[in-house]
Amino acid sequence: MAGAMPALAQGQEGGVLRILGSGDLGRLDPMTVATVGDNNFVRATARTLISYESSMDEDARIAPKADLATEVPEPTNDGLTYTFTLRDGITWDAPDGARDIVAADFERGLKRTCNPSLGTPFLTYYVSLIEGMDTFCDGFAEVEPTVEAMKDYIQNNDISGIETPDEDTVVFNLTEEAGDFIYMLSLSAAAPAPVEVLDYLPDSPEYRENFISSGPYTLAENIPDVQTRLVRNPSWNADSDPLRAGYVDEIELTFGLQADAAIQQIQAGDADMLYDILVPPALIPMLQATGDDKLVAISTGRTAFIFINTKSPNVDGALADVRVRQAINYAINKAAVVQQLGGPFVAAPQNGIFGPGLLGYHDFDLYPSEDAKGDPEKARELLAEAGYPDGISLKMPFRNLNNESAIAQTLQASFAEAGIEIELIPVSAADYYSKYMTNPQNTTDGAWDIAPVSWSPDWAGGAARSVFQPQFSYDGRHQTYNYTDYNNDEANARAKEAINATSAEEAARLWGEVDEIVMADAPVAPFISQNVVVYHSDAVENFEPYALGANGDWTNVWLDR
């Protein structure tokens, strides 16, 4: 292996980093991880070929950096081949002691993603892009979901597009150019897997009891819904890791707390950071008024928008008329929603499908209004042009959770000023996406006309594909979150150019064009982009956010106490 890099600049080593959460970690097996919160656990325990540096600088935070690889490679073979060389000193904390991470571990990791027992939600990005992976996954789907059968299949079948010519080299061959493939390799699903994990079902109790780490920390204790404790990984080599310093000795997560109680503990010095708890909007002005610099807002590209049901038979199919959809865009008082969420520190008016922090995000507004307060007169004018001079009545479900009821009422009030009467339909948080919005019958029957939804990109930086592809493209197969099968051939063609772009600048320009093409059709009405607002104690130093975790990087903070 080659290309070791010096460790990060030294801070203060030692101590226990105490983190408080409301709910538990979801998954501990990196292949199965799907939530932003769990990405922080992955950051500490599992390394990938590509990752990100933790930074307060938003541009630095989303730039892909070499992690287990010596460098971020340029593609060859007309953009279809990516070749990675592994670093020196990268090891597994194996049962028999430190063992080198080798090329075959990366193929094994991706093989596991399409197992029939418990896979990854990110499979869609790899399965048709890596040559031969679709064939491998199709075969895997027929295998009995037992440890023995799955281990046998993985060990005796290969993905033709992944080559391991020696222990230090991994080669990926793609079916088409994909400028964002590098970013996909930062996802937890692309982490290497040691051979021992084939002896357990993915993320099973047995997997957790025999946890093997490649990061600076490893699992010492996991009591579901109570506590998880990480300790130093004795096999981790700081000289091989340019992105993690591993300052603290232990990381202790305690679960079951409410937001107010957690923040009180942090202010009292009894805890250090938050896990899945966000600072309540009511507390933000108070903390800001005292100049508390431990309050941190992190941009993740998360957006909220109104999805417009063009298939609804209600109001004589009015929503199929682009003028009605444009009226909905003009009607929203975005500034009022921003204020309700805690002001500009927490949220900002949003005008396109790509949020801040993504390549393709840019400042444009096809449906402008003064101070983002909405233009009800313009909305009424468009409704009249479409044949609805007296306005229209629409059904709007919303998640009955936290402050989403208040946001729904704010939207209802701004629509009323534009002559759009809204019937609010509360839906439980557990059912909203899983049963209500993703039921195609609800869409075609007109159970809803417009609906507030939110979306976060699956990776950082060049993640526009993970926003556009699942929500705004249609190839004849219904996608779960493209509720109305919206499609625009011009946007698809421009998106393909963006995916194949050879530079970040070109990709950003092309994705920006995609955004404007989609918004001209107005299949949605974006209204806010929302930051993740977190808090930490006086003892925490070097609180630098990690992009995929939307929190301070556990592996790079140190404690001053």
Coordinates of C-alpha atoms in Angstrom, one line a residue:
M1 CA 0.0 0.0 0.0
A2 CA 1.1 3.6 -0.5
G3 CA 0.5 7.2 0.2
A4 CA 0.2 7.6 4.0
M5 CA -0.5 11.1 5.2
P6 CA 0.3 12.8 8.5
A7 CA -2.3 13.0 11.2
L8 CA -4.4 16.1 11.8
A9 CA -2.9 18.8 14.0
Q10 CA -3.0 17.8 17.7
G11 CA -5.6 19.1 20.1
Q12 CA -6.2 17.9 23.7
E13 CA -6.5 14.1 24.0
G14 CA -8.5 12.2 26.6
G15 CA -11.9 12.4 28.3
V16 CA -15.4 11.0 27.7
L17 CA -17.6 12.8 25.1
R18 CA -21.1 12.7 26.5
I19 CA -23.9 12.9 23.9
L20 CA -27.7 13.0 24.6
G21 CA -30.4 11.7 22.3
S22 CA -34.2 11.2 22.3
G23 CA -34.3 8.1 20.2
D24 CA -31.8 5.3 19.8
L25 CA -29.3 4.6 17.0
G26 CA -31.2 3.0 14.1
R27 CA -28.5 0.8 12.5
L28 CA -24.9 0.0 13.5
D29 CA -23.9 -2.0 10.4
P30 CA -22.7 0.6 7.9
M31 CA -24.2 -1.2 5.0
T32 CA -27.7 -0.8 6.5
V33 CA -27.4 2.8 7.8
A34 CA -29.8 5.3 6.2
T35 CA -30.3 8.2 8.6
V36 CA -28.3 11.4 9.1
G37 CA -27.9 10.8 12.8
D38 CA -26.5 7.3 12.3
N39 CA -23.9 8.7 9.9
N40 CA -22.1 10.1 12.9
F41 CA -21.7 6.6 14.3
V42 CA -20.4 5.5 11.0
R43 CA -17.9 8.4 10.9
A44 CA -16.4 7.1 14.2
T45 CA -16.3 3.4 13.4
A46 CA -16.2 2.8 9.6
R47 CA -14.0 4.4 6.9
T48 CA -14.8 4.6 3.2
L49 CA -12.7 5.2 0.1
I50 CA -14.0 8.8 -0.1
S51 CA -15.3 11.0 2.7
Y52 CA -15.3 14.7 3.8
E53 CA -13.3 16.8 6.2
S54 CA -15.2 18.4 9.1
S55 CA -15.3 22.1 8.7
M56 CA -17.3 25.3 9.5
D57 CA -16.6 26.3 5.9
E58 CA -19.5 25.1 3.8
D59 CA -17.5 24.7 0.6
A60 CA -14.7 22.7 2.3
R61 CA -17.3 20.6 4.0
I62 CA -18.8 19.2 0.8
A63 CA -15.6 18.6 -1.2
P64 CA -14.9 14.9 -1.6
K65 CA -11.6 13.9 0.1
A66 CA -9.6 10.7 0.0
D67 CA -10.1 8.5 3.1
L68 CA -9.0 4.9 2.7
A69 CA -7.8 5.8 -0.8
T70 CA -4.5 7.7 -1.4
E71 CA -6.3 10.3 -3.6
V72 CA -9.5 11.1 -5.3
P73 CA -8.9 9.6 -8.8
E74 CA -9.8 11.0 -12.2
P75 CA -11.8 8.5 -14.3
T76 CA -10.2 6.8 -17.3
N77 CA -11.7 4.8 -20.2
D78 CA -13.9 7.7 -21.3
G79 CA -15.2 8.3 -17.8
L80 CA -16.2 4.7 -17.2
T81 CA -13.3 3.4 -15.0
Y82 CA -12.2 4.6 -11.5
T83 CA -9.1 3.1 -10.0
F84 CA -8.2 3.5 -6.3
T85 CA -5.0 2.8 -4.5
L86 CA -5.3 2.0 -0.8
R87 CA -3.3 3.8 1.9
D88 CA -0.6 2.3 4.1
G89 CA -1.6 1.4 7.6
I90 CA -5.4 0.9 7.2
T91 CA -6.5 -2.0 9.4
W92 CA -9.5 -3.9 10.8
D93 CA -9.8 -4.4 14.5
A94 CA -10.1 -8.1 13.8
P95 CA -10.7 -10.7 16.5
D96 CA -7.1 -12.0 16.2
G97 CA -5.6 -8.5 16.2
A98 CA -5.0 -5.8 13.6
R99 CA -5.3 -7.0 9.9
D100 CA -4.9 -4.9 6.8
I101 CA -7.9 -3.7 4.9
V102 CA -7.5 -5.0 1.4
A103 CA -9.2 -4.5 -2.0
A104 CA -11.4 -7.6 -1.7
D105 CA -13.1 -6.0 1.4
F106 CA -14.6 -3.3 -0.8
E107 CA -16.2 -5.7 -3.3
R108 CA -17.5 -7.8 -0.3
G109 CA -19.0 -4.6 1.1
L110 CA -20.9 -3.8 -2.1
K111 CA -22.0 -7.4 -2.5
R112 CA -23.7 -7.2 0.8
T113 CA -25.9 -4.3 -0.3
C114 CA -28.3 -6.4 -2.3
N115 CA -28.7 -9.3 0.2
P116 CA -32.2 -10.6 0.6
S117 CA -32.1 -10.3 4.4
L118 CA -31.6 -6.6 5.0
G119 CA -30.1 -4.4 2.4
T120 CA -29.4 -0.7 1.9
P121 CA -31.7 2.1 0.7
F122 CA -28.8 3.4 -1.4
L123 CA -28.8 0.3 -3.7
T124 CA -30.6 2.1 -6.5
Y125 CA -27.5 4.3 -7.1
Y126 CA -25.1 1.4 -7.6
V127 CA -27.1 -1.5 -9.1
S128 CA -27.4 -0.3 -12.7
L129 CA -24.3 1.9 -12.6
I130 CA -21.6 -0.6 -11.7
E131 CA -21.1 -3.1 -14.5
G132 CA -22.6 -6.5 -13.7
M133 CA -24.0 -5.5 -10.3
D134 CA -27.6 -5.8 -11.5
T135 CA -26.9 -9.4 -12.5
F136 CA -25.2 -10.2 -9.2
C137 CA -28.2 -8.6 -7.3
D138 CA -30.8 -10.5 -9.4
G139 CA -29.1 -13.8 -8.5
F140 CA -28.8 -12.8 -4.8
A141 CA -32.6 -12.1 -4.7
E142 CA -33.2 -15.8 -5.3
V143 CA -31.0 -16.9 -2.4
E144 CA -32.5 -18.1 0.9
P145 CA -32.0 -15.3 3.5
T146 CA -29.9 -17.4 5.8
V147 CA -26.4 -16.8 7.0
E148 CA -25.1 -20.0 5.3
A149 CA -26.8 -19.4 1.9
M150 CA -25.9 -15.7 1.7
K151 CA -22.3 -16.4 2.7
D152 CA -22.0 -19.0 0.0
Y153 CA -23.4 -16.8 -2.7
I154 CA -21.1 -13.8 -1.8
Q155 CA -18.0 -16.0 -1.7
N156 CA -18.8 -17.8 -5.0
N157 CA -20.1 -15.0 -7.2
D158 CA -18.5 -11.8 -8.3
I159 CA -19.6 -8.4 -9.6
S160 CA -17.9 -8.2 -13.0
G161 CA -17.5 -4.4 -12.8
I162 CA -15.4 -4.5 -9.6
E163 CA -11.8 -5.6 -10.1
T164 CA -9.2 -6.3 -7.4
P165 CA -5.9 -6.9 -9.3
D166 CA -3.9 -6.8 -6.1
E167 CA -4.5 -6.2 -2.4
D168 CA -3.9 -2.5 -2.8
T169 CA -6.0 -1.7 -5.8
V170 CA -9.8 -1.4 -6.4
V171 CA -11.2 -0.8 -9.9
F172 CA -14.8 0.1 -10.6
N173 CA -16.1 -0.1 -14.2
L174 CA -19.3 1.7 -14.9
T175 CA -22.1 1.2 -17.5
E176 CA -22.2 5.0 -18.2
E177 CA -20.4 8.1 -17.2
A178 CA -21.3 9.4 -13.7
G179 CA -19.5 12.5 -12.4
D180 CA -21.1 11.9 -9.0
F181 CA -19.9 8.4 -8.6
I182 CA -17.1 9.7 -6.4
Y183 CA -19.7 11.1 -4.0
M184 CA -21.6 7.8 -3.9
L185 CA -18.5 6.1 -2.5
S186 CA -18.8 8.4 0.6
L187 CA -22.0 6.6 1.6
S188 CA -22.0 4.1 4.4
A189 CA -23.2 1.4 2.0
A190 CA -19.8 1.6 0.1
A191 CA -17.8 0.9 3.2
P192 CA -15.6 -2.2 3.0
A193 CA -16.6 -5.3 4.9
P194 CA -14.3 -7.8 6.8
V195 CA -14.8 -11.4 5.9
E196 CA -16.0 -12.2 9.5
V197 CA -19.3 -10.3 8.9
L198 CA -20.5 -13.0 6.6
D199 CA -21.0 -15.2 9.6
Y200 CA -23.9 -13.0 10.9
L201 CA -27.1 -11.6 9.5
P202 CA -26.7 -7.9 8.6
D203 CA -27.0 -5.7 11.7
S204 CA -28.2 -8.6 13.8
P205 CA -27.5 -8.9 17.6
E206 CA -24.7 -11.3 16.6
Y207 CA -23.2 -8.8 14.2
R208 CA -23.2 -6.1 17.0
E209 CA -21.7 -8.5 19.6
N210 CA -18.9 -9.2 17.2
F211 CA -18.5 -5.6 15.9
I212 CA -15.3 -4.9 13.8
S213 CA -14.2 -1.3 13.3
S214 CA -12.0 0.4 10.8
G215 CA -12.3 3.9 12.4
P216 CA -10.8 5.5 15.5
Y217 CA -13.5 4.1 17.8
T218 CA -15.2 0.7 18.2
L219 CA -18.3 -0.5 19.9
A220 CA -17.9 -1.4 23.6
E221 CA -21.5 -1.4 24.8
N222 CA -24.9 -1.2 23.2
I223 CA -28.1 -1.3 25.4
P224 CA -31.0 -0.5 23.0
D225 CA -32.9 2.7 23.9
V226 CA -30.6 3.3 26.9
Q227 CA -26.9 3.7 26.1
T228 CA -24.2 3.1 23.5
R229 CA -20.6 3.4 24.4
L230 CA -17.6 3.7 22.0
V231 CA -14.0 3.3 23.0
R232 CA -10.7 3.7 21.2
N233 CA -10.0 1.2 18.4
P234 CA -6.5 -0.2 19.3
S235 CA -5.8 -1.1 15.6
W236 CA -6.5 2.4 14.2
N237 CA -3.5 4.1 12.9
A238 CA -3.7 7.9 13.2
D239 CA -1.0 8.3 10.5
S240 CA -3.3 6.6 8.0
D241 CA -6.3 8.8 8.6
P242 CA -6.2 12.4 7.2
L243 CA -9.8 13.2 8.3
R244 CA -10.2 12.0 11.9
A245 CA -8.0 12.9 14.9
G246 CA -9.6 10.7 17.5
Y247 CA -9.0 13.1 20.4
V248 CA -11.4 11.8 23.1
D249 CA -10.9 8.4 24.8
E250 CA -14.6 7.4 24.8
I251 CA -17.9 8.5 23.3
E252 CA -21.0 7.8 25.5
L253 CA -24.5 8.2 24.1
T254 CA -27.5 8.3 26.4
F255 CA -31.0 8.1 25.1
G256 CA -34.6 8.9 26.2
L257 CA -34.3 12.6 26.8
Q258 CA -36.5 15.5 25.8
A259 CA -35.0 18.6 24.2
D260 CA -35.4 21.0 27.1
A261 CA -33.9 18.6 29.6
A262 CA -31.0 17.7 27.3
I263 CA -30.1 21.4 26.7
Q264 CA -30.2 22.0 30.5
Q265 CA -27.8 19.2 31.1
I266 CA -25.4 20.7 28.4
Q267 CA -25.6 24.1 29.9
A268 CA -24.9 22.7 33.4
G269 CA -21.8 20.9 32.0
D270 CA -23.3 17.4 32.6
A271 CA -23.3 16.6 28.9
D272 CA -21.5 17.8 25.8
M273 CA -23.5 17.4 22.5
L274 CA -26.8 16.4 21.1
Y275 CA -27.5 13.3 18.9
D276 CA -31.0 13.5 17.3
I277 CA -32.3 16.4 19.3
L278 CA -32.6 19.8 17.6
V279 CA -32.8 23.1 19.5
P280 CA -36.5 24.0 19.9
P281 CA -37.4 27.2 18.0
A282 CA -38.6 28.9 21.2
L283 CA -35.1 28.6 22.7
I284 CA -33.2 30.0 19.8
P285 CA -33.9 33.7 20.3
M286 CA -33.0 33.5 24.0
L287 CA -29.7 31.8 23.2
Q288 CA -28.9 34.3 20.4
A289 CA -29.7 37.2 22.7
T290 CA -27.0 36.1 25.1
G291 CA -24.5 35.8 22.3
D292 CA -24.2 32.0 22.9
D293 CA -21.7 30.8 20.2
K294 CA -22.3 27.2 21.1
L295 CA -25.5 27.4 19.1
V296 CA -24.6 26.2 15.6
A297 CA -26.8 26.1 12.4
I298 CA -25.6 23.6 9.8
S299 CA -26.8 23.7 6.2
T300 CA -27.5 20.2 4.7
G301 CA -29.5 21.0 1.6
R302 CA -32.8 20.0 3.3
T303 CA -35.8 21.6 1.6
A304 CA -39.6 21.7 2.2
F305 CA -42.1 22.2 -0.6
I306 CA -45.7 21.7 -1.6
F307 CA -46.1 18.8 -3.9
I308 CA -48.9 19.5 -6.4
N309 CA -51.2 16.6 -7.4
T310 CA -51.6 17.0 -11.2
K311 CA -53.6 13.7 -11.2
S312 CA -56.3 14.9 -8.8
P313 CA -59.8 14.9 -10.4
N314 CA -60.9 17.6 -7.9
V315 CA -61.9 21.0 -9.1
D316 CA -62.3 19.6 -12.6
G317 CA -58.6 18.7 -12.7
A318 CA -57.6 22.3 -12.2
L319 CA -54.1 21.3 -11.0
A320 CA -53.2 20.0 -14.4
D321 CA -53.1 23.6 -15.6
V322 CA -49.6 25.1 -15.2
R323 CA -51.2 28.5 -14.4
V324 CA -52.9 27.1 -11.3
R325 CA -49.7 25.6 -10.2
Q326 CA -47.9 28.8 -10.7
A327 CA -50.6 30.6 -8.7
I328 CA -49.9 28.3 -5.8
N329 CA -46.2 29.2 -6.0
Y330 CA -47.0 32.9 -5.9
A331 CA -49.4 32.5 -3.0
I332 CA -47.0 31.2 -0.4
N333 CA -45.8 33.6 2.3
K334 CA -42.4 32.0 2.8
A335 CA -41.2 34.7 5.2
A336 CA -44.0 33.8 7.6
V337 CA -42.9 30.1 7.7
V338 CA -39.3 31.1 8.2
Q339 CA -40.3 33.3 11.2
Q340 CA -42.4 30.5 12.6
L341 CA -39.4 28.1 12.5
G342 CA -37.1 30.5 14.4
G343 CA -36.0 33.1 11.8
P344 CA -33.2 33.2 9.3
F345 CA -30.8 31.4 11.6
V346 CA -32.9 28.3 11.2
A347 CA -34.5 28.6 7.7
A348 CA -34.6 30.6 4.5
P349 CA -37.1 31.1 1.7
Q350 CA -36.5 28.4 -1.0
N351 CA -37.3 28.9 -4.7
G352 CA -36.0 25.8 -6.4
I353 CA -35.7 22.0 -6.0
F354 CA -32.0 22.1 -4.9
G355 CA -31.2 23.4 -1.5
P356 CA -28.1 25.3 -0.3
G357 CA -24.9 23.3 -0.2
L358 CA -25.7 21.3 -3.4
L359 CA -24.0 21.8 -6.8
G360 CA -26.8 23.3 -8.8
Y361 CA -28.2 25.5 -6.1
H362 CA -28.3 29.1 -7.2
D363 CA -30.2 32.3 -6.5
F364 CA -33.2 32.4 -8.8
D365 CA -37.0 32.9 -8.4
L366 CA -39.5 32.3 -11.2
Y367 CA -42.3 33.4 -8.9
P368 CA -40.9 36.4 -7.0
S369 CA -42.6 38.5 -4.3
E370 CA -41.4 41.4 -2.1
D371 CA -39.5 40.0 0.9
A372 CA -40.7 36.5 0.1
K373 CA -44.1 37.3 1.6
G374 CA -46.1 36.1 -1.4
D375 CA -48.0 37.9 -4.2
P376 CA -51.7 37.1 -3.7
E377 CA -52.8 39.5 -6.5
K378 CA -50.6 37.8 -9.1
A379 CA -51.9 34.4 -7.9
R380 CA -55.5 35.6 -8.3
E381 CA -54.7 36.9 -11.7
L382 CA -53.3 33.5 -12.9
L383 CA -56.3 31.7 -11.4
A384 CA -58.7 34.0 -13.3
E385 CA -56.7 33.3 -16.5
A386 CA -57.1 29.6 -15.9
G387 CA -60.9 30.0 -15.6
Y388 CA -61.2 30.3 -11.8
P389 CA -62.0 34.0 -11.1
D390 CA -63.7 33.0 -7.8
G391 CA -60.8 30.9 -6.6
I392 CA -60.5 27.2 -5.9
S393 CA -60.8 24.8 -2.9
L394 CA -58.1 22.2 -2.3
K395 CA -57.3 19.4 0.2
M396 CA -54.0 19.5 2.0
P397 CA -52.9 16.8 4.4
F398 CA -50.0 17.4 6.8
R399 CA -48.0 15.5 9.3
N400 CA -49.4 15.9 12.8
L401 CA -46.0 16.3 14.4
N402 CA -44.1 19.0 16.3
N403 CA -44.8 22.4 14.7
E404 CA -46.0 21.1 11.4
S405 CA -49.6 21.8 12.3
A406 CA -48.8 25.5 12.8
I407 CA -46.9 25.6 9.5
A408 CA -49.9 24.1 7.8
Q409 CA -52.1 26.8 9.2
T410 CA -49.7 29.5 8.1
L411 CA -49.8 28.1 4.6
Q412 CA -53.6 27.9 4.7
A413 CA -53.7 31.6 5.7
S414 CA -51.5 32.7 2.8
F415 CA -53.4 30.6 0.3
A416 CA -56.7 32.2 1.5
E417 CA -55.4 35.6 0.6
A418 CA -54.9 34.4 -2.9
G419 CA -58.4 32.9 -3.2
I420 CA -57.3 29.3 -2.6
E421 CA -59.4 27.7 0.2
I422 CA -57.6 24.9 1.9
E423 CA -59.1 21.9 3.8
L424 CA -56.5 20.7 6.3
I425 CA -56.3 17.0 6.8
P426 CA -54.1 15.9 9.8
V427 CA -52.3 12.6 9.3
S428 CA -50.2 10.8 11.9
A429 CA -46.4 11.1 11.5
A430 CA -46.0 7.4 11.3
D431 CA -48.5 7.1 8.4
Y432 CA -47.9 10.3 6.4
Y433 CA -45.3 9.1 4.0
S434 CA -45.4 5.3 4.5
K435 CA -49.2 4.9 4.0
Y436 CA -50.8 8.2 2.9
M437 CA -48.5 10.0 0.5
T438 CA -46.9 6.9 -1.1
N439 CA -50.3 5.2 -1.8
P440 CA -50.9 5.9 -5.6
Q441 CA -54.6 5.3 -5.1
N442 CA -54.8 8.4 -2.8
T443 CA -53.1 10.4 -5.6
T444 CA -55.4 9.4 -8.4
D445 CA -58.6 9.4 -6.3
G446 CA -57.9 13.0 -5.2
A447 CA -57.5 12.2 -1.5
W448 CA -55.0 15.1 -1.6
D449 CA -54.5 18.1 -3.9
I450 CA -51.4 19.7 -2.4
A451 CA -49.2 18.3 0.3
P452 CA -46.2 19.7 2.2
V453 CA -43.2 17.3 2.0
S454 CA -39.5 17.6 2.7
W455 CA -36.3 16.1 1.2
S456 CA -32.7 15.8 2.2
P457 CA -30.0 14.8 -0.3
D458 CA -28.4 11.4 0.3
W459 CA -24.8 12.7 0.1
A460 CA -23.0 16.1 0.3
G461 CA -22.0 18.4 -2.5
G462 CA -22.6 16.8 -5.9
A463 CA -25.9 15.3 -4.7
A464 CA -28.3 16.9 -7.1
R465 CA -29.0 13.4 -8.7
S466 CA -30.3 12.2 -5.3
V467 CA -32.9 15.0 -5.3
F468 CA -33.9 15.1 -9.0
Q469 CA -33.9 11.4 -9.9
P470 CA -36.3 10.0 -7.2
Q471 CA -38.7 12.9 -7.3
F472 CA -38.7 14.6 -10.7
S473 CA -38.0 11.9 -13.3
Y474 CA -40.2 9.1 -14.7
D475 CA -39.1 6.3 -17.0
G476 CA -42.4 4.3 -17.0
R477 CA -41.8 2.8 -13.6
H478 CA -43.5 4.6 -10.7
Q479 CA -41.0 5.9 -8.1
T480 CA -42.2 6.1 -4.5
Y481 CA -41.6 9.8 -4.0
N482 CA -42.5 11.1 -7.5
Y483 CA -46.1 11.0 -6.4
T484 CA -47.5 12.2 -9.8
D485 CA -45.0 10.6 -12.2
Y486 CA -43.8 14.1 -13.1
N487 CA -41.4 14.0 -16.1
N488 CA -39.8 16.5 -18.4
D489 CA -37.6 15.2 -21.2
E490 CA -35.6 18.4 -21.5
A491 CA -34.8 18.2 -17.7
N492 CA -33.8 14.6 -18.0
A493 CA -31.5 15.3 -20.9
R494 CA -29.8 18.2 -19.1
A495 CA -29.6 16.0 -15.9
K496 CA -27.7 13.3 -17.9
E497 CA -25.3 16.0 -19.1
A498 CA -24.8 17.1 -15.5
I499 CA -24.2 13.6 -14.3
N500 CA -21.5 13.2 -17.0
A501 CA -20.0 16.6 -16.4
T502 CA -16.2 16.6 -16.1
S503 CA -15.9 19.5 -13.7
A504 CA -17.8 20.7 -10.6
E505 CA -18.4 24.1 -12.3
E506 CA -20.0 22.5 -15.3
A507 CA -22.1 20.2 -13.2
A508 CA -23.3 23.1 -11.1
R509 CA -24.3 25.1 -14.2
L510 CA -26.2 22.2 -15.8
W511 CA -28.0 21.2 -12.6
G512 CA -29.0 24.9 -12.2
E513 CA -30.6 24.7 -15.6
V514 CA -32.4 21.5 -14.6
D515 CA -33.8 23.3 -11.6
E516 CA -35.2 26.2 -13.7
I517 CA -36.7 23.8 -16.3
V518 CA -38.5 21.9 -13.5
M519 CA -39.7 25.0 -11.8
A520 CA -41.1 26.4 -15.0
D521 CA -43.5 23.4 -14.9
A522 CA -44.3 24.1 -11.2
P523 CA -44.9 20.5 -10.2
V524 CA -44.0 21.7 -6.7
A525 CA -44.0 24.9 -4.7
P526 CA -40.8 25.2 -2.7
F527 CA -41.0 27.4 0.4
I528 CA -38.1 26.9 2.8
S529 CA -34.6 25.4 3.1
Q530 CA -33.9 24.5 6.7
N531 CA -30.7 24.3 8.7
V532 CA -30.0 21.7 11.4
V533 CA -29.6 23.7 14.6
V534 CA -27.5 22.0 17.3
Y535 CA -25.9 22.9 20.6
H536 CA -22.8 21.9 22.6
S537 CA -21.2 22.5 26.0
D538 CA -18.5 25.0 27.0
A539 CA -16.1 22.0 27.3
V540 CA -16.3 21.1 23.6
E541 CA -13.5 22.6 21.4
N542 CA -13.0 22.3 17.6
F543 CA -16.7 21.8 17.0
E544 CA -16.5 21.4 13.2
P545 CA -19.5 20.0 11.4
Y546 CA -19.3 16.7 9.4
A547 CA -21.5 17.0 6.3
L548 CA -23.2 13.6 6.3
G549 CA -23.9 13.7 10.0
A550 CA -25.1 17.3 10.2
N551 CA -23.5 17.7 13.6
G552 CA -20.1 18.4 15.1
D553 CA -17.6 15.6 14.2
W554 CA -17.3 13.3 17.2
T555 CA -13.8 12.2 15.9
N556 CA -12.4 15.7 15.8
V557 CA -13.7 17.5 18.9
W558 CA -11.7 17.7 22.0
L559 CA -12.6 18.4 25.6
D560 CA -11.3 21.3 27.7
R561 CA -12.0 20.1 31.2

